[in-house]
Coordinates of C-alpha atoms in Angstrom, one line a residue:
Chain U
M302 CA 103.5 -82.4 94.8
S303 CA 99.8 -80.0 93.6
G304 CA 100.9 -76.9 92.9
A305 CA 104.3 -77.8 91.6
A306 CA 103.9 -78.2 88.0
T307 CA 101.6 -75.1 87.4
A308 CA 103.6 -72.5 88.3
A309 CA 106.8 -73.6 87.2
G310 CA 106.3 -72.5 83.9
A311 CA 105.2 -69.1 85.1
L312 CA 109.1 -67.9 84.1
P313 CA 109.6 -64.0 83.2
G314 CA 111.0 -63.5 79.9
R315 CA 109.8 -66.6 78.1
P316 CA 106.4 -65.5 76.9
R317 CA 106.1 -67.9 73.7
R318 CA 107.2 -70.7 75.3
R319 CA 105.5 -70.1 78.7
S320 CA 101.7 -70.8 77.5
R321 CA 102.7 -74.0 76.1
T322 CA 105.4 -75.4 78.9
L323 CA 102.3 -74.4 81.5
A324 CA 99.9 -76.7 79.9
S325 CA 102.2 -79.9 79.2
Q326 CA 103.2 -79.5 82.9
R327 CA 99.8 -78.9 84.0
R328 CA 98.7 -82.4 82.3
W329 CA 101.8 -83.9 83.8
A330 CA 100.6 -82.5 86.7
L331 CA 97.3 -83.8 86.8
R332 CA 98.6 -87.5 85.8
A333 CA 101.0 -87.9 87.9
S334 CA 98.4 -86.9 91.0
Y335 CA 96.0 -89.4 89.8
A336 CA 98.9 -92.0 89.4
A337 CA 100.0 -91.7 93.4
L338 CA 95.9 -91.2 93.9
G339 CA 95.3 -94.6 92.3
A340 CA 98.0 -95.5 94.7
F341 CA 97.0 -94.8 98.1
V342 CA 93.2 -96.0 97.4
V343 CA 94.8 -99.6 95.9
T344 CA 96.6 -99.3 99.4
F345 CA 94.0 -98.8 101.7
L346 CA 91.4 -101.3 99.9
V347 CA 93.8 -103.9 100.2
P348 CA 92.1 -105.4 103.7
P349 CA 88.4 -104.9 102.9
F350 CA 89.4 -106.7 99.3
Y351 CA 91.3 -109.7 101.1
M352 CA 88.1 -109.7 103.7
L353 CA 86.0 -110.1 100.2
M354 CA 88.2 -112.6 98.9
T355 CA 88.4 -114.9 101.9
S356 CA 84.7 -114.8 102.8
L357 CA 84.0 -116.7 99.4
K358 CA 87.1 -119.2 100.0
T359 CA 85.9 -122.4 101.4
S360 CA 88.3 -124.1 104.4
A361 CA 89.7 -126.3 102.1
E362 CA 91.2 -123.8 99.8
I363 CA 92.8 -121.7 102.3
S364 CA 93.8 -124.4 104.7
A365 CA 95.3 -126.1 100.8
E366 CA 97.8 -122.8 101.2
R367 CA 98.1 -123.6 97.3
G368 CA 98.0 -120.6 95.1
N369 CA 97.5 -116.9 95.2
P370 CA 96.0 -116.5 98.4
W371 CA 94.9 -112.8 96.8
I372 CA 92.2 -114.1 95.1
V373 CA 89.7 -116.9 95.2
H374 CA 89.6 -119.4 93.0
H375 CA 86.7 -121.5 93.7
P376 CA 84.2 -118.9 95.1
T377 CA 81.0 -119.8 97.6
F378 CA 78.8 -118.0 99.2
A379 CA 79.0 -120.8 101.7
N380 CA 79.7 -118.8 104.0
Y381 CA 77.5 -116.6 104.2
L382 CA 74.3 -118.8 104.0
Y383 CA 76.0 -120.7 107.0
L384 CA 75.6 -117.3 109.1
L385 CA 72.3 -116.5 107.3
T386 CA 70.9 -119.7 109.3
Y387 CA 73.4 -119.5 112.3
P388 CA 71.5 -118.5 115.3
N389 CA 74.0 -117.4 117.7
F390 CA 75.4 -114.6 114.4
R391 CA 71.2 -113.7 114.1
T392 CA 71.6 -113.1 117.6
Y393 CA 74.6 -110.7 117.6
F394 CA 72.7 -109.0 114.6
L395 CA 70.3 -108.4 116.2
N396 CA 71.5 -107.1 119.0
T397 CA 73.2 -104.6 117.4
A398 CA 70.4 -103.5 115.8
E399 CA 68.6 -102.9 118.9
V400 CA 71.4 -101.4 120.8
T401 CA 71.8 -99.1 117.8
V402 CA 68.1 -98.1 117.1
L403 CA 67.2 -97.2 120.5
V404 CA 70.8 -95.0 120.9
V405 CA 70.3 -93.3 118.5
A406 CA 66.9 -92.2 119.4
I407 CA 67.8 -91.4 122.8
T408 CA 70.6 -89.8 121.1
M409 CA 69.0 -87.3 119.2
V410 CA 66.1 -86.6 121.7
V411 CA 68.8 -85.7 124.4
S412 CA 70.7 -83.7 121.9
V413 CA 68.1 -81.5 119.8
L414 CA 66.6 -80.9 123.3
A415 CA 70.1 -79.4 125.0
A416 CA 71.3 -77.5 121.6
F417 CA 68.3 -76.2 121.1
G418 CA 68.2 -75.3 124.7
L419 CA 71.7 -73.6 124.2
A420 CA 71.9 -72.4 121.6
R421 CA 68.8 -70.1 120.8
M422 CA 67.0 -69.8 124.4
G423 CA 69.9 -69.8 127.2
F424 CA 70.1 -69.7 130.9
W425 CA 73.0 -68.6 133.0
G426 CA 75.6 -71.1 132.8
S427 CA 74.8 -72.2 129.5
Q428 CA 77.8 -70.7 128.0
I429 CA 80.2 -72.4 130.3
M430 CA 78.0 -75.5 129.6
A431 CA 78.0 -75.4 125.5
T432 CA 81.9 -75.7 126.6
G433 CA 82.3 -78.8 128.5
V434 CA 79.7 -80.5 126.3
F435 CA 82.6 -80.6 123.6
L436 CA 85.0 -81.4 126.4
T437 CA 83.2 -84.3 127.2
Y438 CA 83.5 -85.4 123.4
L439 CA 86.9 -85.9 123.7
V440 CA 86.6 -88.4 127.1
P441 CA 87.7 -91.9 125.5
A442 CA 85.6 -94.7 126.5
S443 CA 88.9 -96.6 127.4
L444 CA 89.1 -93.7 130.9
L445 CA 86.1 -94.5 132.2
F446 CA 85.2 -98.1 131.5
I447 CA 86.7 -99.0 134.7
P448 CA 84.6 -97.0 137.1
L449 CA 81.5 -97.4 134.7
F450 CA 82.2 -101.0 135.1
Q451 CA 81.1 -100.6 138.6
V452 CA 78.4 -98.3 138.1
I453 CA 76.8 -100.6 136.1
G454 CA 78.0 -103.4 138.0
R455 CA 75.6 -101.5 140.7
L456 CA 72.6 -101.1 138.9
R457 CA 72.7 -104.4 137.8
L458 CA 73.1 -104.1 133.9
I459 CA 76.6 -106.7 133.6
N460 CA 76.3 -108.8 130.7
N461 CA 73.7 -106.8 130.0
L462 CA 72.3 -105.3 126.2
W463 CA 71.0 -101.9 128.8
G464 CA 74.1 -101.1 130.2
L465 CA 75.2 -100.7 126.4
V466 CA 71.8 -98.7 125.4
L467 CA 73.0 -96.7 129.3
I468 CA 76.3 -95.9 128.4
Y469 CA 76.9 -95.5 124.3
P470 CA 74.9 -91.8 124.6
T471 CA 77.8 -90.4 126.6
L472 CA 80.0 -91.3 123.6
S473 CA 77.5 -90.1 121.1
V474 CA 75.2 -87.0 122.8
P475 CA 78.2 -84.4 122.8
F476 CA 79.2 -84.8 120.0
C477 CA 75.8 -84.7 118.2
T478 CA 74.7 -82.0 120.3
W479 CA 77.7 -79.7 119.4
I480 CA 76.8 -80.0 115.9
M481 CA 73.3 -79.3 116.6
I482 CA 74.2 -76.0 118.4
G483 CA 76.0 -75.4 115.0
Y484 CA 73.1 -76.0 112.8
F485 CA 70.7 -73.9 115.1
S486 CA 73.3 -70.7 115.5
S487 CA 72.7 -70.3 111.6
I488 CA 69.1 -70.5 111.7
P489 CA 68.6 -66.5 111.4
K490 CA 66.5 -64.8 114.3
E491 CA 64.0 -63.7 112.8
L492 CA 61.9 -66.8 112.5
D493 CA 61.9 -67.3 115.9
E494 CA 60.2 -64.3 116.6
A495 CA 58.1 -64.6 114.1
A496 CA 57.2 -67.6 115.4
L497 CA 56.6 -66.5 119.3
C498 CA 54.4 -63.9 117.7
D499 CA 51.9 -66.3 116.1
G500 CA 51.9 -67.7 119.2
A501 CA 54.1 -71.0 119.2
T502 CA 55.8 -72.7 122.3
Y503 CA 59.1 -73.1 122.3
L504 CA 58.6 -76.4 121.9
Q505 CA 56.2 -76.3 119.0
M506 CA 59.0 -73.5 117.5
L507 CA 61.3 -76.6 117.9
W508 CA 59.6 -79.2 116.2
R509 CA 57.9 -76.8 113.1
I510 CA 60.9 -75.0 112.2
F511 CA 64.1 -75.9 113.7
I512 CA 64.2 -79.8 113.4
P513 CA 63.1 -79.2 109.4
V514 CA 65.2 -76.2 109.3
A515 CA 68.8 -78.2 110.6
K516 CA 67.5 -81.1 109.0
P517 CA 71.6 -81.6 107.4
G518 CA 72.6 -81.2 110.9
I519 CA 70.1 -84.3 111.9
I520 CA 70.8 -86.7 109.8
A521 CA 74.7 -85.8 110.2
A522 CA 74.0 -86.2 114.0
M523 CA 72.1 -89.4 113.2
I524 CA 74.6 -91.2 111.7
F525 CA 77.6 -90.2 114.0
A526 CA 75.5 -91.7 116.8
F527 CA 74.8 -94.9 114.4
T528 CA 78.4 -95.6 113.8
V529 CA 79.3 -94.9 117.1
S530 CA 77.0 -97.4 118.6
W531 CA 77.5 -99.8 115.8
G532 CA 81.0 -100.4 116.4
Q533 CA 81.4 -99.6 120.3
F534 CA 84.4 -102.5 120.8
L535 CA 85.5 -101.6 124.5
Y536 CA 82.1 -101.1 126.4
P537 CA 81.0 -104.8 124.6
M538 CA 84.1 -106.2 125.5
A539 CA 84.3 -105.2 129.4
Y540 CA 80.6 -105.8 129.9
L541 CA 79.2 -108.6 127.6
Y542 CA 79.9 -112.5 128.5
T543 CA 77.2 -114.7 127.5
S544 CA 76.5 -114.9 123.7
N545 CA 72.9 -114.2 123.6
Q546 CA 74.0 -111.0 124.5
M547 CA 76.6 -110.3 122.2
V548 CA 77.1 -107.9 120.0
L549 CA 78.5 -107.8 116.3
T550 CA 82.3 -106.4 117.5
V551 CA 82.4 -108.7 120.2
G552 CA 80.7 -111.9 119.4
I553 CA 82.4 -112.6 115.7
I554 CA 85.1 -112.0 117.5
S555 CA 84.5 -114.7 120.7
D556 CA 81.8 -116.9 119.4
L557 CA 83.9 -117.0 115.4
V558 CA 87.6 -117.2 116.2
R559 CA 87.3 -119.6 119.2
A560 CA 85.3 -122.0 117.8
D561 CA 87.4 -123.0 114.7
V562 CA 91.3 -122.8 114.4
F563 CA 90.2 -122.8 109.9
A564 CA 87.0 -121.1 110.3
W565 CA 88.4 -117.7 108.3
G566 CA 86.5 -117.7 105.5
K567 CA 83.7 -117.7 108.1
I568 CA 84.9 -114.8 110.4
M569 CA 85.5 -112.7 107.1
A570 CA 81.8 -113.3 105.7
A571 CA 80.7 -112.6 109.3
N572 CA 82.7 -109.2 109.2
A573 CA 81.6 -108.5 105.8
L574 CA 77.8 -108.6 106.9
A575 CA 78.9 -106.8 110.2
A576 CA 80.4 -103.9 108.7
A577 CA 77.7 -103.8 105.4
P578 CA 75.1 -101.4 107.2
P579 CA 77.6 -98.6 108.0
V580 CA 78.9 -98.5 104.7
L581 CA 75.6 -99.0 103.2
V582 CA 74.7 -95.1 104.9
Y583 CA 77.9 -93.9 104.2
V584 CA 77.9 -94.5 100.1
F585 CA 74.4 -93.6 100.3
L586 CA 74.4 -90.0 102.6
M587 CA 78.0 -89.2 101.8
D588 CA 77.4 -85.6 102.1
Y589 CA 75.8 -85.9 105.4
Y590 CA 78.3 -88.9 107.0
I591 CA 81.6 -86.2 105.8
A592 CA 79.8 -82.7 106.8
G593 CA 79.0 -85.0 110.8
L594 CA 83.0 -85.8 110.2
T595 CA 84.2 -82.2 109.7
A596 CA 81.9 -80.5 111.9
G597 CA 84.1 -81.1 115.0
A598 CA 86.3 -78.9 114.3
T599 CA 83.6 -75.7 113.5
K600 CA 80.3 -75.1 115.4
G601 CA 78.9 -76.4 112.6
Chain X
M764 CA 80.5 -65.7 121.6
D765 CA 76.9 -67.1 119.5
V766 CA 75.8 -68.2 122.7
R767 CA 76.3 -65.2 124.6
H768 CA 74.6 -63.0 122.1
E769 CA 71.2 -64.6 122.7
L770 CA 71.7 -64.4 126.2
A771 CA 71.4 -60.5 126.6
G772 CA 68.1 -60.5 124.1
E773 CA 66.7 -62.6 126.5
H774 CA 64.5 -61.3 129.0
D775 CA 63.8 -58.3 127.2
A776 CA 62.2 -61.1 124.3
V777 CA 60.2 -62.9 127.1
R778 CA 58.3 -59.4 128.2
A779 CA 57.7 -58.2 124.6
G780 CA 57.1 -61.9 123.5
P781 CA 53.6 -61.0 122.2
G782 CA 53.3 -65.3 122.9
A783 CA 53.9 -64.6 126.3
P784 CA 49.9 -62.9 127.4
A785 CA 49.4 -60.8 130.6
R786 CA 49.7 -64.2 133.1
P787 CA 47.8 -64.6 136.8
A788 CA 50.1 -64.8 139.9
G789 CA 51.6 -67.3 140.8
G790 CA 55.4 -67.3 141.3
L791 CA 56.1 -70.9 140.2
R792 CA 53.8 -70.8 137.0
R793 CA 55.5 -68.0 136.1
L794 CA 58.9 -69.5 136.8
L795 CA 58.4 -72.5 134.5
R796 CA 56.6 -70.1 131.8
R797 CA 60.3 -68.0 132.4
R798 CA 62.5 -68.5 129.1
S799 CA 65.1 -69.4 130.7
T800 CA 63.9 -72.4 133.0
I801 CA 62.7 -73.7 129.8
A802 CA 65.8 -73.3 128.4
F803 CA 67.4 -74.9 131.7
L804 CA 64.7 -78.0 131.8
M805 CA 65.9 -78.8 128.1
C806 CA 69.6 -78.9 128.9
L807 CA 68.4 -81.4 132.0
P808 CA 68.7 -85.1 130.3
L809 CA 72.3 -84.1 128.8
T810 CA 73.1 -82.6 131.8
L811 CA 72.0 -86.2 133.6
L812 CA 73.7 -87.9 131.5
I813 CA 77.2 -86.0 131.2
A814 CA 76.7 -85.8 135.9
G815 CA 76.0 -89.5 136.0
L816 CA 77.7 -91.2 133.6
V817 CA 80.5 -89.2 132.7
V818 CA 81.9 -86.7 135.7
Y819 CA 80.8 -89.0 138.9
P820 CA 82.6 -91.9 136.7
A821 CA 85.7 -89.2 136.8
F822 CA 85.6 -88.7 140.2
Y823 CA 84.9 -92.2 141.4
A824 CA 87.8 -93.1 139.2
I825 CA 90.4 -91.5 141.6
Y826 CA 88.7 -92.5 144.7
L827 CA 88.6 -96.0 143.2
S828 CA 92.5 -95.8 142.8
M829 CA 93.0 -95.0 145.8
L830 CA 91.8 -98.2 147.4
N831 CA 93.1 -101.7 147.5
R832 CA 93.4 -104.6 145.6
H833 CA 89.6 -105.8 146.9
M834 CA 88.7 -102.5 147.9
T835 CA 89.0 -102.8 151.7
A836 CA 91.6 -100.2 152.7
F837 CA 92.6 -97.0 151.5
V838 CA 96.1 -97.1 150.5
G839 CA 96.2 -93.0 148.3
L840 CA 99.0 -93.2 146.1
G841 CA 100.3 -96.0 146.8
N842 CA 99.1 -98.1 143.3
F843 CA 100.2 -95.0 141.2
A844 CA 103.8 -95.1 142.8
F845 CA 102.9 -99.5 142.5
L846 CA 102.7 -98.5 139.0
L847 CA 105.6 -96.8 138.0
R848 CA 108.1 -98.7 139.7
R849 CA 106.9 -101.8 137.6
P850 CA 108.9 -102.3 134.7
T851 CA 105.9 -103.7 132.4
F852 CA 104.5 -100.5 133.3
Q853 CA 106.9 -98.1 132.3
M854 CA 106.9 -99.8 128.8
V855 CA 102.6 -99.2 128.7
I856 CA 104.2 -95.7 129.1
F857 CA 106.5 -95.7 126.5
Q858 CA 105.1 -97.9 124.2
S859 CA 101.2 -95.6 124.9
C860 CA 103.9 -92.6 123.5
L861 CA 105.3 -94.2 121.1
F862 CA 102.1 -95.5 119.5
A863 CA 100.0 -92.3 119.8
V864 CA 102.7 -89.5 118.3
T865 CA 104.1 -92.2 115.5
A866 CA 101.2 -92.6 114.8
V867 CA 100.1 -89.9 114.5
V868 CA 102.5 -87.9 112.8
F869 CA 102.0 -90.5 109.8
K870 CA 99.0 -90.1 109.8
A871 CA 98.9 -86.3 109.5
L872 CA 101.7 -86.7 107.0
I873 CA 100.1 -89.1 104.6
G874 CA 96.8 -87.6 104.9
F875 CA 98.5 -83.9 104.3
V876 CA 100.0 -85.4 100.7
V877 CA 96.9 -87.4 99.6
A878 CA 94.5 -84.5 100.6
H879 CA 96.8 -82.4 97.6
L880 CA 96.9 -84.8 95.5
M881 CA 93.0 -84.5 95.5
H882 CA 92.9 -81.3 95.6
N883 CA 95.0 -81.3 92.3
I884 CA 92.2 -83.0 90.1
P885 CA 89.7 -81.8 88.7
G886 CA 86.6 -81.3 90.8
R887 CA 84.0 -83.4 89.8
H888 CA 86.5 -86.5 90.0
Q889 CA 86.7 -86.0 93.7
R890 CA 84.1 -87.2 95.0
I891 CA 84.5 -90.7 93.9
W892 CA 88.2 -91.3 94.8
R893 CA 87.2 -89.4 98.2
G894 CA 84.5 -91.6 98.8
L895 CA 87.4 -94.4 97.6
L896 CA 89.5 -93.1 100.2
L897 CA 87.3 -92.8 102.9
V898 CA 86.8 -96.6 103.2
P899 CA 88.7 -97.4 106.1
W900 CA 87.6 -94.6 108.1
V901 CA 83.7 -96.1 107.6
I902 CA 84.6 -99.7 108.4
P903 CA 83.7 -100.3 112.0
L904 CA 88.1 -100.0 113.4
A905 CA 87.4 -104.0 115.3
L906 CA 85.6 -105.2 112.3
S907 CA 88.9 -104.0 110.3
T908 CA 91.4 -104.8 112.2
L909 CA 90.2 -108.7 112.8
T910 CA 90.8 -108.6 109.3
W911 CA 94.7 -107.2 109.2
W912 CA 94.8 -109.8 112.2
W913 CA 94.3 -112.6 109.6
L914 CA 96.7 -111.0 107.5
F915 CA 99.4 -111.2 109.7
D916 CA 98.6 -115.2 110.5
P917 CA 102.1 -116.2 111.4
S918 CA 100.9 -119.5 109.3
Y919 CA 98.8 -118.0 106.1
S920 CA 99.9 -114.4 106.1
A921 CA 99.0 -113.3 102.7
F922 CA 101.6 -110.4 102.9
N923 CA 104.4 -113.3 103.4
W924 CA 103.1 -114.8 100.6
L925 CA 103.9 -111.5 98.5
L926 CA 107.3 -111.6 100.1
N927 CA 108.3 -115.1 99.2
R928 CA 107.4 -114.6 96.1
L929 CA 110.0 -111.5 96.4
G930 CA 112.4 -114.0 97.5
I931 CA 112.0 -112.0 101.0
G932 CA 111.5 -114.5 103.8
S933 CA 108.4 -114.7 106.0
V934 CA 107.8 -111.4 108.5
P935 CA 106.8 -112.7 112.1
W936 CA 104.4 -109.5 112.0
L937 CA 102.7 -110.2 115.7
G938 CA 105.4 -112.8 116.6
E939 CA 107.9 -110.5 117.3
G940 CA 107.8 -107.5 119.6
W941 CA 109.1 -104.2 117.6
I942 CA 107.7 -105.9 114.8
A943 CA 104.4 -106.1 116.9
R944 CA 104.8 -102.2 117.7
F945 CA 105.2 -101.8 114.3
S946 CA 102.3 -103.4 112.9
T947 CA 99.7 -102.1 114.9
I948 CA 100.9 -98.8 114.4
A949 CA 100.6 -99.3 110.5
V950 CA 97.0 -100.3 111.6
N951 CA 96.3 -97.6 113.1
V952 CA 97.7 -95.0 110.3
W953 CA 95.7 -97.0 107.7
Y954 CA 92.4 -96.3 109.7
G955 CA 93.1 -92.9 110.6
T956 CA 94.7 -91.1 107.5
P957 CA 91.0 -90.9 105.7
F958 CA 89.9 -88.5 108.5
F959 CA 93.2 -86.1 108.4
M960 CA 92.6 -86.3 104.5
V961 CA 88.9 -85.1 105.0
M962 CA 89.9 -82.6 107.1
Y963 CA 92.4 -81.0 104.8
L964 CA 90.2 -81.4 102.2
A965 CA 87.8 -79.1 103.7
A966 CA 90.3 -76.4 104.9
L967 CA 92.2 -76.7 101.7
K968 CA 89.2 -75.8 99.5
S969 CA 88.5 -73.0 102.5
V970 CA 91.8 -70.6 101.0
P971 CA 90.7 -68.4 99.2
E972 CA 92.1 -68.2 95.5
E973 CA 93.1 -65.1 95.1
L974 CA 96.1 -65.8 97.8
Y975 CA 97.4 -68.7 95.2
E976 CA 97.1 -66.3 91.7
S977 CA 99.2 -63.2 94.2
A978 CA 101.4 -65.1 95.2
A979 CA 102.2 -66.3 92.2
I980 CA 102.3 -62.8 90.3
D981 CA 105.2 -62.4 93.5
G982 CA 106.7 -65.0 91.8
A983 CA 106.3 -67.4 95.1
G984 CA 107.2 -71.4 93.5
P985 CA 105.3 -74.1 94.7
A986 CA 107.8 -74.6 97.9
Q987 CA 107.3 -71.1 98.7
K988 CA 103.5 -70.9 98.3
L989 CA 103.2 -73.8 100.6
V990 CA 105.6 -72.3 103.2
Y991 CA 103.4 -69.0 103.2
V992 CA 100.2 -69.2 101.9
T993 CA 98.4 -72.9 102.6
L994 CA 100.4 -73.7 106.2
P995 CA 99.9 -70.7 107.6
M996 CA 95.5 -70.4 106.3
L997 CA 95.7 -74.4 107.9
R998 CA 97.5 -73.5 110.5
N999 CA 94.4 -74.1 113.0
I1000 CA 92.5 -76.9 111.2
I1001 CA 96.1 -78.7 111.5
A1002 CA 96.7 -78.8 115.0
I1003 CA 92.9 -78.8 116.1
T1004 CA 93.0 -82.6 114.1
V1005 CA 96.4 -83.4 115.2
L1006 CA 95.6 -82.5 118.4
F1007 CA 92.4 -84.6 118.3
S1008 CA 93.9 -87.1 116.9
L1009 CA 96.3 -87.5 119.4
I1010 CA 93.8 -88.2 121.9
V1011 CA 91.9 -90.8 120.0
T1012 CA 94.8 -92.6 118.8
F1013 CA 96.4 -92.2 122.6
A1014 CA 93.2 -93.6 123.8
D1015 CA 93.2 -96.1 121.8
F1016 CA 92.1 -99.9 122.2
D1017 CA 90.6 -101.9 119.7
I1018 CA 94.0 -102.1 117.5
V1019 CA 96.1 -103.3 120.2
R1020 CA 94.0 -105.9 121.8
I1021 CA 92.4 -108.1 118.5
L1022 CA 95.7 -107.8 117.3
T1023 CA 98.3 -109.0 119.8
A1024 CA 96.2 -108.3 122.9
G1025 CA 99.6 -106.9 124.5
G1026 CA 101.7 -109.2 123.5
P1027 CA 104.6 -110.4 122.6
Q1028 CA 106.3 -110.0 126.4
D1029 CA 103.8 -107.3 127.0
M1030 CA 105.7 -104.9 124.5
T1031 CA 102.9 -103.9 122.4
H1032 CA 100.2 -102.5 125.5
V1033 CA 99.0 -99.3 125.4
F1034 CA 97.3 -97.9 128.6
A1035 CA 93.8 -99.1 127.6
T1036 CA 94.4 -102.1 127.2
Y1037 CA 96.9 -102.4 129.6
A1038 CA 94.2 -101.2 131.8
F1039 CA 91.5 -103.5 130.7
Q1040 CA 93.9 -106.5 131.2
V1041 CA 94.2 -105.7 134.8
G1042 CA 91.3 -104.2 136.0
I1043 CA 88.7 -106.6 133.9
Q1044 CA 90.6 -110.1 132.8
S1045 CA 93.0 -110.1 136.6
G1046 CA 90.1 -108.1 138.9
D1047 CA 92.0 -106.0 140.1
V1048 CA 89.9 -102.9 140.3
P1049 CA 91.4 -100.1 141.7
L1050 CA 94.8 -100.8 139.8
G1051 CA 92.9 -100.6 136.7
A1052 CA 91.6 -97.7 137.4
A1053 CA 94.9 -96.0 138.3
V1054 CA 96.3 -97.1 135.2
S1055 CA 93.3 -95.5 133.3
L1056 CA 94.2 -93.0 135.2
F1057 CA 97.4 -92.1 133.6
M1058 CA 96.0 -90.8 130.4
L1059 CA 94.3 -88.2 132.0
P1060 CA 96.9 -85.4 132.2
I1061 CA 98.4 -86.2 128.6
L1062 CA 94.5 -86.0 127.4
A1063 CA 94.0 -82.5 129.6
V1064 CA 96.5 -81.0 128.1
A1065 CA 95.9 -81.9 124.6
A1066 CA 91.6 -81.3 125.4
F1067 CA 92.8 -77.9 126.1
F1068 CA 94.5 -76.9 122.8
V1069 CA 92.0 -78.7 121.0
L1070 CA 88.6 -76.3 122.2
R1071 CA 91.6 -73.3 122.3
G1072 CA 91.7 -73.6 118.6
V1073 CA 88.0 -74.5 117.6
S1074 CA 86.8 -71.5 119.9
R1075 CA 89.6 -69.7 117.5
R1076 CA 88.0 -71.0 114.5
S1077 CA 84.6 -70.4 115.0
R1078 CA 85.7 -66.9 115.1
E1079 CA 87.6 -66.8 112.5
V1080 CA 84.4 -68.6 110.6
A1081 CA 82.0 -66.2 111.7
V1082 CA 84.4 -63.4 110.5

């Protein structure tokens, strides 16, 4: 598709017509690309679009089943207003925010320290450990949630947000460490030598030189930890069961879905509000977000 | 690779560095000042975290899976044998593989096509298109799956409204075994394709333009360019992305749990949802642990190849 039309005109022996055909074919290829991309974008955005449309409908409009369900006939913000004053939803939102802030903070401290130690200082076995960190990143949540259920139970943290604060870093720290190893390794060695000559300690070196220089990596790692913690579903589903401890992903499902069969307007409004923070982070920090996304394949 | 280079000069740097002045005796103090000791201390939180909450639970899972339901007696591999004999679990194995393989194949193909289309349009326009195409990946999966559930709703499905408009009967998206299997896979493809697109696009940009030019001079057509230039250059990144996605897809929980909870007739269960149902909901912790452990061999093989691909790629990037 891509280079398809561009090269097709490059036939030998017809020098005069070549450039014109080439140009027009290139133009057509471009138009076709835009059309195909447009089709993909429309397809990909169907669920978010429908979510927003439903969130603006009243329960009556949804259950009446008259007219096109894809557009809203009598838009209302009632669902959003309801949620803003609904104490349970506020609890879920604040719980999620609390867990996420703590997890991001813990993740950054642990992974920046470890990445500095592994990438810049090293000790016997640090190479193996860097590999081990990457392997840990490949361990999915669904492999360990049952033994962790027992571990969390023994720590008396079942149905407790602190259980999540304790476990989520296992999902975020390995990848963040990996990103930071990549960024730290790319910093010229002359910088640390200069710092050591000036009598800086290693922690000062990390704080004054490495963290400021590797700021893009820090932001990418923070975004990763944020999205992991905000969207996790399996652990809260397995370990939380009362609404005062729940986070958004499970709270919306267990609270609004069970309560009323026709509460779809409210559910979708809750969905939109819950998805807003990650989407906003993405909108404003897209380049860092994508840098973090593609960092898994290389070191940094 | 990088780390090893640093290791080489490490000890000399400590002795030569004026930052470490002549220190009085005291073995412990000297040990604490040593570069490698500080590095080890810096890695200590990470080590404790991984040892306590990843490595220990992994071995604990193996131990758990060999206990009886009430965790009072050791049954060896009894749970595994019991599971393998159960038709439901045989279906879970089949469906997990079907789900992961089909979804990854479609994600890889669609992602490849979309990345090529993106690569085709001028760079200044790519940003906005990429931004829009990545939205499925950005919304937390549990939340967007809830929207899909609503789109698949038996009585209010907006898809069925469209189909009815076209004169086609309603489809029981989640009510009939194979259709429900298709629906869960479709949601996974929708969610995961942007990731492939972004990975491929980044890789496509790194292919030197001269390669295409010299291929064109040699008379290569578009298909030949794809086969002899693009694919060899992208081979490693494709392998990493596919294997990585295979791990994540294979271990997926959110989509199946929210859309069908394993139904109808357990036909859509994958390892993760079945382990949840057995281990958490029915309270048979050892059996649930055994179900999860069935994922381990496949994950280990995929992880091995991902690691090999990544270290190869790091070497390529470094060169």
